[in-house]
C-alpha positions as a LaTeX table, in Angstrom:
\begin{tabular}{lrrr}
\hline
Residue & $x$ (\AA) & $y$ (\AA) & $z$ (\AA) \\
\hline
Met1 & $-7.63$ & $-21.84$ & 7.32 \\
Trp2 & $-5.48$ & $-19.16$ & 9.03 \\
Lys3 & $-2.17$ & $-20.75$ & 7.99 \\
Lys4 & $-2.68$ & $-19.52$ & 4.41 \\
Leu5 & $-3.86$ & $-15.97$ & 5.11 \\
Ser6 & $-2.33$ & $-12.94$ & 3.43 \\
Asp7 & $-1.13$ & $-10.00$ & 5.55 \\
Asp8 & $-4.36$ & $-8.01$ & 5.23 \\
Glu9 & $-6.40$ & $-11.14$ & 6.03 \\
Arg10 & $-4.33$ & $-11.80$ & 9.17 \\
Ile11 & $-5.13$ & $-8.29$ & 10.35 \\
Glu12 & $-8.83$ & $-8.93$ & 9.74 \\
Phe13 & $-8.41$ & $-12.20$ & 11.65 \\
Thr14 & $-6.79$ & $-10.31$ & 14.57 \\
Lys15 & $-9.59$ & $-7.72$ & 14.61 \\
Asn16 & $-11.94$ & $-10.52$ & 15.66 \\
Gly17 & $-10.29$ & $-10.18$ & 19.06 \\
Tyr18 & $-12.14$ & $-6.88$ & 19.56 \\
Lys19 & $-15.54$ & $-8.43$ & 18.89 \\
Lys20 & $-17.81$ & $-9.76$ & 21.65 \\
Leu21 & $-17.74$ & $-13.42$ & 20.72 \\
Lys22 & $-18.96$ & $-16.50$ & 22.55 \\
Lys23 & $-18.03$ & $-20.15$ & 22.45 \\
Asn24 & $-18.72$ & $-21.59$ & 18.96 \\
Ser25 & $-18.90$ & $-18.11$ & 17.40 \\
Pro26 & $-17.42$ & $-18.15$ & 13.89 \\
Ile27 & $-14.20$ & $-16.29$ & 13.06 \\
Val28 & $-14.93$ & $-14.46$ & 9.82 \\
Val29 & $-12.37$ & $-13.24$ & 7.28 \\
Asn30 & $-13.49$ & $-11.87$ & 3.90 \\
Gly31 & $-17.00$ & $-13.15$ & 4.56 \\
Lys32 & $-15.84$ & $-16.74$ & 5.18 \\
Asn33 & $-15.79$ & $-18.76$ & 8.39 \\
Ile34 & $-12.22$ & $-19.95$ & 8.88 \\
Gly35 & $-12.48$ & $-21.09$ & 12.49 \\
Tyr36 & $-14.60$ & $-21.18$ & 15.62 \\
Val37 & $-14.14$ & $-19.91$ & 19.16 \\
Arg38 & $-13.45$ & $-22.99$ & 21.25 \\
Lys39 & $-12.88$ & $-21.10$ & 24.47 \\
Val40 & $-13.21$ & $-17.55$ & 25.82 \\
Val41 & $-10.53$ & $-16.64$ & 28.38 \\
Thr42 & $-11.13$ & $-13.82$ & 30.86 \\
Asp43 & $-9.78$ & $-13.15$ & 34.34 \\
Ser44 & $-9.36$ & $-10.47$ & 37.01 \\
Ser45 & $-6.14$ & $-9.15$ & 35.42 \\
Gly46 & $-8.15$ & $-7.97$ & 32.41 \\
Gln47 & $-6.88$ & $-10.70$ & 30.12 \\
Gln48 & $-9.25$ & $-11.36$ & 27.22 \\
Ala49 & $-8.39$ & $-14.03$ & 24.69 \\
Tyr50 & $-10.12$ & $-16.27$ & 22.19 \\
Val51 & $-8.96$ & $-19.85$ & 21.61 \\
Ile52 & $-9.80$ & $-20.86$ & 18.05 \\
Thr53 & $-9.99$ & $-24.24$ & 16.30 \\
Pro54 & $-10.71$ & $-24.92$ & 12.60 \\
Thr55 & $-13.99$ & $-26.71$ & 13.40 \\
Lys56 & $-16.56$ & $-26.77$ & 16.22 \\
Thr57 & $-16.48$ & $-30.48$ & 16.88 \\
Glu58 & $-12.90$ & $-31.77$ & 16.61 \\
Lys59 & $-11.60$ & $-33.65$ & 19.63 \\
Ile60 & $-9.12$ & $-31.85$ & 21.84 \\
Lys61 & $-6.54$ & $-34.63$ & 21.77 \\
Lys62 & $-6.57$ & $-34.69$ & 17.98 \\
Ser63 & $-6.49$ & $-30.93$ & 17.34 \\
Lys64 & $-3.56$ & $-30.06$ & 15.07 \\
Asn65 & $-3.98$ & $-26.29$ & 14.78 \\
Ile66 & $-4.86$ & $-23.78$ & 17.48 \\
Ala67 & $-4.93$ & $-20.00$ & 17.19 \\
Ile68 & $-5.00$ & $-17.59$ & 20.12 \\
Ile69 & $-6.07$ & $-13.97$ & 19.71 \\
Tyr70 & $-5.05$ & $-11.79$ & 22.66 \\
Arg71 & $-7.31$ & $-8.76$ & 22.78 \\
Gly72 & $-5.93$ & $-5.25$ & 23.23 \\
Ser73 & $-7.46$ & $-2.51$ & 25.35 \\
Ser74 & $-10.73$ & $-1.00$ & 24.26 \\
Ala75 & $-10.68$ & 2.60 & 23.00 \\
Asn76 & $-14.16$ & 3.10 & 24.48 \\
Val77 & $-14.66$ & 4.53 & 27.95 \\
Ser78 & $-15.60$ & 1.55 & 30.13 \\
Leu79 & $-14.56$ & $-0.08$ & 33.37 \\
Asp80 & $-12.65$ & $-2.78$ & 31.46 \\
Ala81 & $-10.78$ & $-0.17$ & 29.41 \\
Ile82 & $-9.91$ & 1.91 & 32.49 \\
Arg83 & $-8.69$ & $-1.22$ & 34.29 \\
Asp84 & $-6.52$ & $-2.23$ & 31.34 \\
Trp85 & $-4.93$ & 1.19 & 31.03 \\
Ala86 & $-4.40$ & 1.58 & 34.77 \\
Asn87 & $-3.09$ & $-1.92$ & 35.49 \\
Asn88 & $-1.33$ & $-2.85$ & 32.25 \\
Asp89 & $-0.93$ & $-0.24$ & 29.48 \\
Ile90 & 0.36 & 2.67 & 31.54 \\
Pro91 & 2.60 & 0.61 & 33.88 \\
Met92 & 4.10 & $-1.38$ & 30.97 \\
Gly93 & 4.54 & 1.73 & 28.82 \\
Thr94 & 6.29 & 3.45 & 31.73 \\
Arg95 & 8.64 & 0.49 & 32.21 \\
Val96 & 9.50 & 0.44 & 28.51 \\
Leu97 & 10.36 & 4.16 & 28.55 \\
Val98 & 12.19 & 4.06 & 31.89 \\
Asn99 & 14.36 & 1.16 & 30.73 \\
Lys100 & 15.70 & 3.37 & 27.94 \\
Ile101 & 17.53 & 5.25 & 30.71 \\
Pro102 & 18.67 & 2.51 & 33.17 \\
Phe103 & 19.31 & 4.62 & 36.27 \\
Leu104 & 15.70 & 5.89 & 36.23 \\
Ser105 & 14.54 & 2.43 & 37.30 \\
Thr106 & 16.72 & 2.65 & 40.41 \\
Leu107 & 15.53 & 6.18 & 41.16 \\
Leu108 & 11.87 & 5.24 & 40.81 \\
Ser109 & 12.32 & 2.23 & 43.06 \\
Phe110 & 13.97 & 4.46 & 45.67 \\
Tyr111 & 11.37 & 7.25 & 45.57 \\
Thr112 & 8.43 & 4.85 & 45.58 \\
Lys113 & 9.98 & 2.92 & 48.50 \\
Gly114 & 10.31 & $-0.26$ & 46.45 \\
Lys115 & 6.80 & $-0.16$ & 45.02 \\
Tyr116 & 8.03 & 0.43 & 41.46 \\
Arg117 & 8.45 & $-2.97$ & 39.79 \\
Asn118 & 10.34 & $-3.42$ & 36.56 \\
Gly119 & 8.67 & $-6.61$ & 35.42 \\
Pro120 & 5.58 & $-7.93$ & 33.64 \\
Ser121 & 2.09 & $-6.86$ & 34.64 \\
Ser122 & $-0.32$ & $-9.47$ & 35.98 \\
Gln123 & $-2.09$ & $-9.68$ & 32.62 \\
Leu124 & 1.14 & $-10.56$ & 30.79 \\
Ile125 & 1.85 & $-13.27$ & 33.35 \\
Asn126 & $-1.65$ & $-14.71$ & 33.03 \\
Ser127 & $-1.47$ & $-14.63$ & 29.24 \\
Ser128 & 1.68 & $-16.71$ & 29.45 \\
Lys129 & $-0.10$ & $-19.19$ & 31.71 \\
Thr130 & $-2.97$ & $-19.38$ & 29.22 \\
Leu131 & $-0.67$ & $-20.44$ & 26.38 \\
Asn132 & 1.10 & $-23.07$ & 28.47 \\
Lys133 & $-2.15$ & $-24.51$ & 29.79 \\
Leu134 & $-3.44$ & $-24.79$ & 26.23 \\
Met135 & $-0.24$ & $-26.55$ & 25.21 \\
Lys136 & $-1.03$ & $-29.17$ & 27.82 \\
Asp137 & $-4.72$ & $-29.35$ & 26.89 \\
Tyr138 & $-3.95$ & $-29.71$ & 23.16 \\
Pro139 & $-0.86$ & $-31.95$ & 23.19 \\
Asn140 & $-0.72$ & $-32.50$ & 19.42 \\
Ala141 & $-1.41$ & $-28.96$ & 18.27 \\
Lys142 & 0.76 & $-26.27$ & 16.68 \\
Phe143 & $-0.02$ & $-22.74$ & 17.86 \\
Asp144 & $-0.47$ & $-19.44$ & 16.05 \\
Ile145 & $-0.44$ & $-16.35$ & 18.29 \\
Tyr146 & $-2.13$ & $-13.05$ & 17.37 \\
Gly147 & $-2.31$ & $-9.81$ & 19.32 \\
His148 & $-2.68$ & $-6.06$ & 18.90 \\
Ser149 & $-1.55$ & $-3.29$ & 21.28 \\
Leu150 & $-1.80$ & $-4.69$ & 24.83 \\
Gly151 & $-2.61$ & $-8.01$ & 23.13 \\
Ser152 & 0.76 & $-7.76$ & 21.39 \\
Met153 & 2.50 & $-7.42$ & 24.76 \\
Asp154 & 0.50 & $-10.43$ & 26.01 \\
Gly155 & 1.66 & $-12.39$ & 22.97 \\
Gln156 & 5.29 & $-11.28$ & 23.32 \\
Tyr157 & 5.43 & $-12.42$ & 26.93 \\
Ala158 & 3.54 & $-15.65$ & 26.24 \\
Val159 & 5.98 & $-16.85$ & 23.56 \\
Ala160 & 8.91 & $-15.84$ & 25.77 \\
Asn161 & 7.67 & $-18.43$ & 28.30 \\
Ala162 & 6.25 & $-21.10$ & 26.00 \\
Leu163 & 6.76 & $-24.66$ & 27.28 \\
Asp164 & 7.44 & $-26.14$ & 23.84 \\
Leu165 & 9.13 & $-23.91$ & 21.26 \\
Asp166 & 8.67 & $-26.43$ & 18.46 \\
Arg167 & 4.90 & $-26.08$ & 18.75 \\
Ile168 & 4.88 & $-22.31$ & 18.18 \\
Arg169 & 4.21 & $-22.15$ & 14.46 \\
Ala170 & 4.09 & $-18.37$ & 14.24 \\
Ala171 & 3.20 & $-15.19$ & 16.15 \\
Tyr172 & 1.72 & $-12.12$ & 14.45 \\
Leu173 & 1.92 & $-9.11$ & 16.75 \\
Tyr174 & 0.86 & $-5.55$ & 15.95 \\
Glu175 & 1.46 & $-2.11$ & 17.46 \\
Gly176 & 2.48 & $-3.12$ & 20.96 \\
Pro177 & 5.25 & $-1.55$ & 23.10 \\
Asn178 & 8.56 & $-3.42$ & 23.09 \\
Ile179 & 8.73 & $-5.52$ & 26.29 \\
Tyr180 & 12.25 & $-6.83$ & 25.56 \\
Ser181 & 13.83 & $-4.76$ & 28.36 \\
Ile182 & 11.72 & $-6.39$ & 31.10 \\
Leu183 & 12.63 & $-9.95$ & 30.11 \\
Thr184 & 15.08 & $-12.22$ & 31.91 \\
Ser185 & 18.18 & $-13.59$ & 30.21 \\
Lys186 & 16.47 & $-17.00$ & 30.04 \\
Gln187 & 13.44 & $-15.52$ & 28.28 \\
Val188 & 15.66 & $-13.60$ & 25.85 \\
Lys189 & 17.57 & $-16.77$ & 24.99 \\
Gln190 & 14.30 & $-18.56$ & 24.27 \\
Leu191 & 13.05 & $-15.73$ & 22.08 \\
Lys192 & 16.22 & $-15.76$ & 19.97 \\
Lys193 & 15.31 & $-19.28$ & 18.87 \\
Leu194 & 11.81 & $-18.14$ & 17.94 \\
Asn195 & 12.73 & $-14.80$ & 16.27 \\
Pro196 & 12.13 & $-15.95$ & 12.66 \\
Arg197 & 8.63 & $-17.12$ & 13.63 \\
Ile198 & 7.63 & $-13.92$ & 15.47 \\
Phe199 & 6.42 & $-11.19$ & 13.11 \\
Asn200 & 6.37 & $-7.93$ & 15.06 \\
Phe201 & 4.72 & $-5.14$ & 13.01 \\
Ile202 & 5.41 & $-1.52$ & 13.98 \\
Asp203 & 4.04 & 1.76 & 12.63 \\
Lys204 & 6.47 & 4.48 & 13.72 \\
Asn205 & 3.67 & 7.06 & 13.39 \\
Asp206 & 1.79 & 5.21 & 16.15 \\
Trp207 & 2.66 & 6.62 & 19.57 \\
Val208 & 1.72 & 3.32 & 21.28 \\
Ser209 & 4.57 & 1.34 & 19.67 \\
Leu210 & 7.21 & 2.43 & 22.16 \\
Gly211 & 10.76 & 1.30 & 22.79 \\
Tyr212 & 11.91 & $-0.03$ & 19.42 \\
Ser213 & 15.35 & 0.69 & 18.02 \\
Asp214 & 16.69 & $-2.46$ & 16.37 \\
Asp215 & 16.03 & $-6.18$ & 15.93 \\
Lys216 & 18.70 & $-7.15$ & 18.46 \\
Asn217 & 16.71 & $-5.65$ & 21.32 \\
Ser218 & 13.20 & $-6.48$ & 20.15 \\
Val219 & 10.84 & $-9.41$ & 20.53 \\
Gly220 & 10.82 & $-11.25$ & 17.21 \\
Thr221 & 11.70 & $-9.90$ & 13.78 \\
Leu222 & 10.80 & $-6.25$ & 13.48 \\
His223 & 8.64 & $-5.34$ & 10.48 \\
Ile224 & 8.59 & $-1.54$ & 10.06 \\
Ile225 & 5.65 & $-0.65$ & 7.87 \\
Leu226 & 5.64 & 2.00 & 5.15 \\
Ser227 & 3.16 & 4.08 & 7.09 \\
Lys228 & 0.56 & 6.57 & 5.93 \\
Asn229 & 0.46 & 9.37 & 8.50 \\
Met230 & $-3.09$ & 9.84 & 9.80 \\
Gly231 & $-2.26$ & 13.21 & 11.38 \\
Leu232 & $-4.27$ & 14.00 & 14.50 \\
Asp233 & $-6.37$ & 10.84 & 14.19 \\
Lys234 & $-4.16$ & 8.85 & 16.55 \\
Val235 & $-6.82$ & 6.22 & 17.24 \\
Ser236 & $-7.06$ & 5.29 & 13.55 \\
Gln237 & $-3.26$ & 5.34 & 13.30 \\
His238 & $-3.07$ & 2.84 & 16.14 \\
Met239 & $-5.83$ & 0.64 & 14.71 \\
Trp240 & $-3.89$ & $-0.22$ & 11.51 \\
Gly241 & $-5.04$ & 2.99 & 9.75 \\
Gly242 & $-1.56$ & 3.79 & 8.44 \\
Tyr243 & $-0.96$ & 0.35 & 6.94 \\
Gln244 & $-0.63$ & 0.09 & 3.16 \\
Tyr245 & $-0.78$ & $-3.07$ & 1.04 \\
Asp246 & 0.33 & $-4.25$ & $-2.37$ \\
Lys247 & $-2.04$ & $-5.87$ & $-4.88$ \\
Asn248 & $-1.58$ & $-9.27$ & $-3.17$ \\
Gly249 & $-2.56$ & $-8.01$ & 0.27 \\
Asn250 & 1.03 & $-7.92$ & 1.60 \\
Ile251 & 1.94 & $-5.15$ & 4.02 \\
Lys252 & 4.29 & $-2.58$ & 2.51 \\
Leu253 & 7.46 & $-2.20$ & 4.56 \\
Val254 & 10.05 & 0.55 & 4.42 \\
Pro255 & 12.52 & $-0.59$ & 1.69 \\
Glu256 & 15.57 & $-0.95$ & 3.95 \\
Asn257 & 13.60 & $-3.06$ & 6.42 \\
Gln258 & 12.20 & $-5.25$ & 3.65 \\
Leu259 & 15.73 & $-5.84$ & 2.36 \\
Gln260 & 16.97 & $-6.55$ & 5.90 \\
Ile261 & 14.27 & $-9.18$ & 6.44 \\
Gly262 & 14.97 & $-10.82$ & 3.10 \\
Met263 & 18.69 & $-11.09$ & 3.86 \\
Leu264 & 17.96 & $-12.32$ & 7.40 \\
Asn265 & 15.82 & $-15.15$ & 6.04 \\
Leu266 & 18.54 & $-15.95$ & 3.52 \\
Asn267 & 21.18 & $-16.16$ & 6.28 \\
Leu268 & 18.93 & $-18.48$ & 8.29 \\
Leu269 & 18.62 & $-20.73$ & 5.26 \\
Lys270 & 22.39 & $-20.60$ & 4.75 \\
Asp271 & 22.99 & $-21.62$ & 8.38 \\
Lys272 & 20.54 & $-24.50$ & 8.01 \\
Leu273 & 22.16 & $-25.74$ & 4.81 \\
Ser274 & 25.72 & $-25.31$ & 6.04 \\
Lys275 & 25.22 & $-27.73$ & 8.92 \\
Gly276 & 25.53 & $-30.53$ & 6.39 \\
Gly277 & 28.14 & $-28.70$ & 4.31 \\
Leu278 & 27.27 & $-26.50$ & 1.34 \\
Ser279 & 27.26 & $-28.23$ & $-2.03$ \\
Lys280 & 27.88 & $-26.39$ & $-5.29$ \\
Ser281 & 24.12 & $-26.39$ & $-5.92$ \\
Asp282 & 23.48 & $-24.94$ & $-2.46$ \\
Lys283 & 25.89 & $-22.09$ & $-3.13$ \\
Ile284 & 24.27 & $-21.40$ & $-6.50$ \\
Tyr285 & 20.86 & $-21.31$ & $-4.85$ \\
Leu286 & 21.99 & $-18.95$ & $-2.08$ \\
Asp287 & 23.69 & $-16.58$ & $-4.53$ \\
Ser288 & 20.63 & $-16.68$ & $-6.76$ \\
Ala289 & 18.24 & $-16.06$ & $-3.87$ \\
Ala290 & 20.33 & $-13.07$ & $-2.76$ \\
Ala291 & 20.16 & $-11.67$ & $-6.29$ \\
Val292 & 16.37 & $-12.08$ & $-6.38$ \\
Ile293 & 15.94 & $-10.39$ & $-2.97$ \\
Leu294 & 18.09 & $-7.44$ & $-4.02$ \\
Ala295 & 16.34 & $-7.15$ & $-7.40$ \\
Asp296 & 12.89 & $-7.20$ & $-5.79$ \\
Asn297 & 13.82 & $-4.57$ & $-3.22$ \\
Ile298 & 15.47 & $-2.28$ & $-5.75$ \\
Lys299 & 12.41 & $-2.58$ & $-8.00$ \\
Thr300 & 10.09 & $-1.80$ & $-5.06$ \\
Tyr301 & 12.15 & 1.26 & $-4.13$ \\
Val302 & 12.27 & 2.51 & $-7.73$ \\
Asp303 & 8.52 & 1.92 & $-8.25$ \\
Glu304 & 7.59 & 3.82 & $-5.10$ \\
Ser305 & 10.00 & 6.67 & $-5.86$ \\
Met306 & 8.85 & 7.05 & $-9.46$ \\
Asp307 & 5.16 & 6.78 & $-8.50$ \\
Ser308 & 5.67 & 9.57 & $-5.96$ \\
Leu309 & 7.47 & 11.69 & $-8.57$ \\
Ile310 & 4.76 & 11.10 & $-11.19$ \\
Lys311 & 2.09 & 12.08 & $-8.66$ \\
Asp312 & 3.93 & 15.34 & $-7.96$ \\
Leu313 & 4.39 & 16.08 & $-11.68$ \\
Asn314 & 0.69 & 15.54 & $-12.37$ \\
Gly315 & 0.02 & 17.91 & $-9.48$ \\
Tyr316 & 2.16 & 20.59 & $-11.15$ \\
Ile317 & 0.15 & 20.18 & $-14.35$ \\
Ser318 & $-3.10$ & 20.67 & $-12.42$ \\
Glu319 & $-1.64$ & 23.75 & $-10.74$ \\
Ala320 & $-0.71$ & 25.22 & $-14.13$ \\
Glu321 & $-4.26$ & 24.73 & $-15.42$ \\
Asp322 & $-5.67$ & 26.28 & $-12.24$ \\
Leu323 & $-3.29$ & 29.25 & $-12.55$ \\
Trp324 & $-4.45$ & 29.94 & $-16.14$ \\
Lys325 & $-8.10$ & 29.80 & $-15.06$ \\
Asp326 & $-7.36$ & 32.16 & $-12.16$ \\
Thr327 & $-5.48$ & 34.56 & $-14.43$ \\
Lys328 & $-8.43$ & 34.79 & $-16.83$ \\
Arg329 & $-10.85$ & 35.26 & $-13.94$ \\
Arg330 & $-8.80$ & 38.15 & $-12.51$ \\
Ala331 & $-8.44$ & 39.76 & $-15.96$ \\
Arg332 & $-12.21$ & 39.64 & $-16.48$ \\
Gly333 & $-12.70$ & 41.18 & $-13.07$ \\
Met334 & $-10.42$ & 44.11 & $-13.89$ \\
Gly335 & $-11.76$ & 44.56 & $-17.45$ \\
Gln336 & $-15.46$ & 44.25 & $-16.95$ \\
Asp337 & $-16.20$ & 46.67 & $-19.79$ \\
Leu338 & $-14.00$ & 44.79 & $-22.29$ \\
Ser339 & $-15.07$ & 41.98 & $-24.59$ \\
Glu340 & $-13.61$ & 38.48 & $-24.21$ \\
Asp341 & $-11.47$ & 39.04 & $-27.33$ \\
Asp342 & $-10.12$ & 42.33 & $-25.94$ \\
Ile343 & $-9.25$ & 40.64 & $-22.64$ \\
Met344 & $-7.42$ & 37.79 & $-24.37$ \\
Asn345 & $-5.58$ & 40.22 & $-26.68$ \\
Thr346 & $-4.47$ & 42.26 & $-23.68$ \\
Leu347 & $-3.14$ & 39.10 & $-21.96$ \\
Arg348 & $-1.29$ & 38.12 & $-25.14$ \\
Gln349 & 0.52 & 41.47 & $-25.18$ \\
Val350 & 2.18 & 40.55 & $-21.87$ \\
Asn351 & 2.81 & 36.96 & $-23.04$ \\
Ala352 & 0.08 & 35.61 & $-20.74$ \\
Thr353 & $-1.34$ & 32.89 & $-22.96$ \\
Lys354 & $-2.65$ & 29.41 & $-22.54$ \\
Ser355 & 0.37 & 28.18 & $-24.47$ \\
Glu356 & 2.75 & 29.75 & $-21.93$ \\
Phe357 & 0.71 & 28.94 & $-18.83$ \\
Val358 & $-0.54$ & 25.46 & $-19.71$ \\
Thr359 & 0.53 & 23.88 & $-23.01$ \\
Lys360 & 4.29 & 24.32 & $-22.59$ \\
Val361 & 4.07 & 23.32 & $-18.90$ \\
Ile362 & 2.12 & 20.17 & $-19.76$ \\
Glu363 & 4.61 & 19.26 & $-22.48$ \\
Tyr364 & 7.53 & 19.78 & $-20.09$ \\
Tyr365 & 6.11 & 17.74 & $-17.22$ \\
Gln366 & 4.66 & 15.02 & $-19.45$ \\
Asp367 & 8.17 & 14.51 & $-20.83$ \\
Lys368 & 9.40 & 14.08 & $-17.24$ \\
Ile369 & 6.52 & 11.65 & $-16.51$ \\
Lys370 & 7.41 & 9.64 & $-19.61$ \\
Lys371 & 11.04 & 9.40 & $-18.44$ \\
Ala372 & 9.96 & 8.34 & $-14.93$ \\
Glu373 & 7.72 & 5.62 & $-16.38$ \\
Gln374 & 10.64 & 4.47 & $-18.55$ \\
Val375 & 12.85 & 4.18 & $-15.46$ \\
Lys376 & 10.17 & 1.99 & $-13.83$ \\
Ser377 & 9.96 & $-0.15$ & $-16.95$ \\
Asp378 & 13.75 & $-0.50$ & $-17.21$ \\
Tyr379 & 14.10 & $-1.65$ & $-13.60$ \\
Ser380 & 11.19 & $-4.03$ & $-14.03$ \\
Asp381 & 12.98 & $-5.55$ & $-17.02$ \\
Ile382 & 16.21 & $-5.84$ & $-15.01$ \\
Ser383 & 14.38 & $-7.60$ & $-12.17$ \\
Thr384 & 12.62 & $-9.94$ & $-14.60$ \\
Asn385 & 15.88 & $-10.81$ & $-16.38$ \\
Ile386 & 17.62 & $-11.56$ & $-13.06$ \\
Lys387 & 14.80 & $-13.90$ & $-12.09$ \\
Lys388 & 14.92 & $-15.61$ & $-15.49$ \\
Gly389 & 18.65 & $-16.12$ & $-15.07$ \\
Val390 & 18.12 & $-17.56$ & $-11.59$ \\
Gln391 & 15.41 & $-19.86$ & $-12.90$ \\
Ala392 & 17.68 & $-21.09$ & $-15.68$ \\
Lys393 & 20.36 & $-21.96$ & $-13.13$ \\
Leu394 & 17.95 & $-23.74$ & $-10.84$ \\
Glu395 & 16.56 & $-25.80$ & $-13.69$ \\
Thr396 & 19.94 & $-27.50$ & $-13.88$ \\
Asp397 & 19.24 & $-28.98$ & $-10.44$ \\
Gln398 & 15.60 & $-30.07$ & $-10.32$ \\
Glu399 & 15.84 & $-31.73$ & $-6.91$ \\
Leu400 & 17.21 & $-28.63$ & $-5.20$ \\
Ala401 & 14.71 & $-26.37$ & $-6.93$ \\
Arg402 & 11.77 & $-28.55$ & $-5.93$ \\
Ser403 & 12.95 & $-28.65$ & $-2.32$ \\
Phe404 & 12.58 & $-24.87$ & $-2.14$ \\
Asn405 & 9.36 & $-24.80$ & $-4.17$ \\
Leu406 & 10.94 & $-22.55$ & $-6.75$ \\
Leu407 & 9.82 & $-24.43$ & $-9.88$ \\
\hline
\end{tabular}
């Protein structure tokens, strides 16, 4: 089920929102059905959402897990897409940008004779109503919220107005403008309680993700991805094209953001533990967890830096080989009447040899590659040894270790 999805699987799950599904349509991730559309929500504001349950037949009153996918605007030219952009995307994007310079809001209101409104669009309001109605319809369910682009804004506003915070299990929001500046103080206060459960993913190469500067003025916990720049292909950039993943399907984040999130989660745990007073074991755990987070982030940074360096060094080797081939080609062109031996002897007289152009270059850069790989290995060993030390400490307190699922 969707509670156990990896990052790349959650994105595939969210992409179902862009499909034309009907009631009882399966939600497919990696070729497997992990849920079914229980309800299709549409209205005049342009809201499009799928309500998903794990099975087709479970009774509403007994449903324990509900997922909502808020659909973003279509990239295709259609009446629905035009309506979304005209009534929601453009107005909300304008409000996000205007709110960066406060007095512009006043000026716009004055020059438009009060028609400029610095609040949510009708679709955001209706999306909020959808979530709260579902909370009433499914009284025993926990909710997972998904949304991309305009769907992210729908999700941001919906959780800001949720009737029951305890029943929001998590929200996974992608590439939507930051609506924080249009929220009331009451909505902001509610969101602060939900921040650890709202995962807001932003690609800074995506022009749609407007208005983000820091976690304090954002909806949820900001996850800044280590983005691959798609150049002029802005549509692909917006549609997760710049996202990169590790071997376990986890989204790669910029190192400083990854460290920030790790320490944030650690502080939340510390606050939770400290309410009952920190024991010696608690303090050991927190210190150990901090060490593991730092070790993991340093290792990630070193791995990425060394991999980039090794890629560049291998590129220099290829360039050296290409230069030698080009040199021989030019020499043959200028000495068409000479034999191959004469051409090579002439090149040797000016010290233009394969040894100088290629062999020595390869030896030099391969030595650098070997050193870079050794740095990676050394930091991997350091990280492993830190974790072994942490494990040894935790093994002295089995109960504490089990409570955090670390053994």
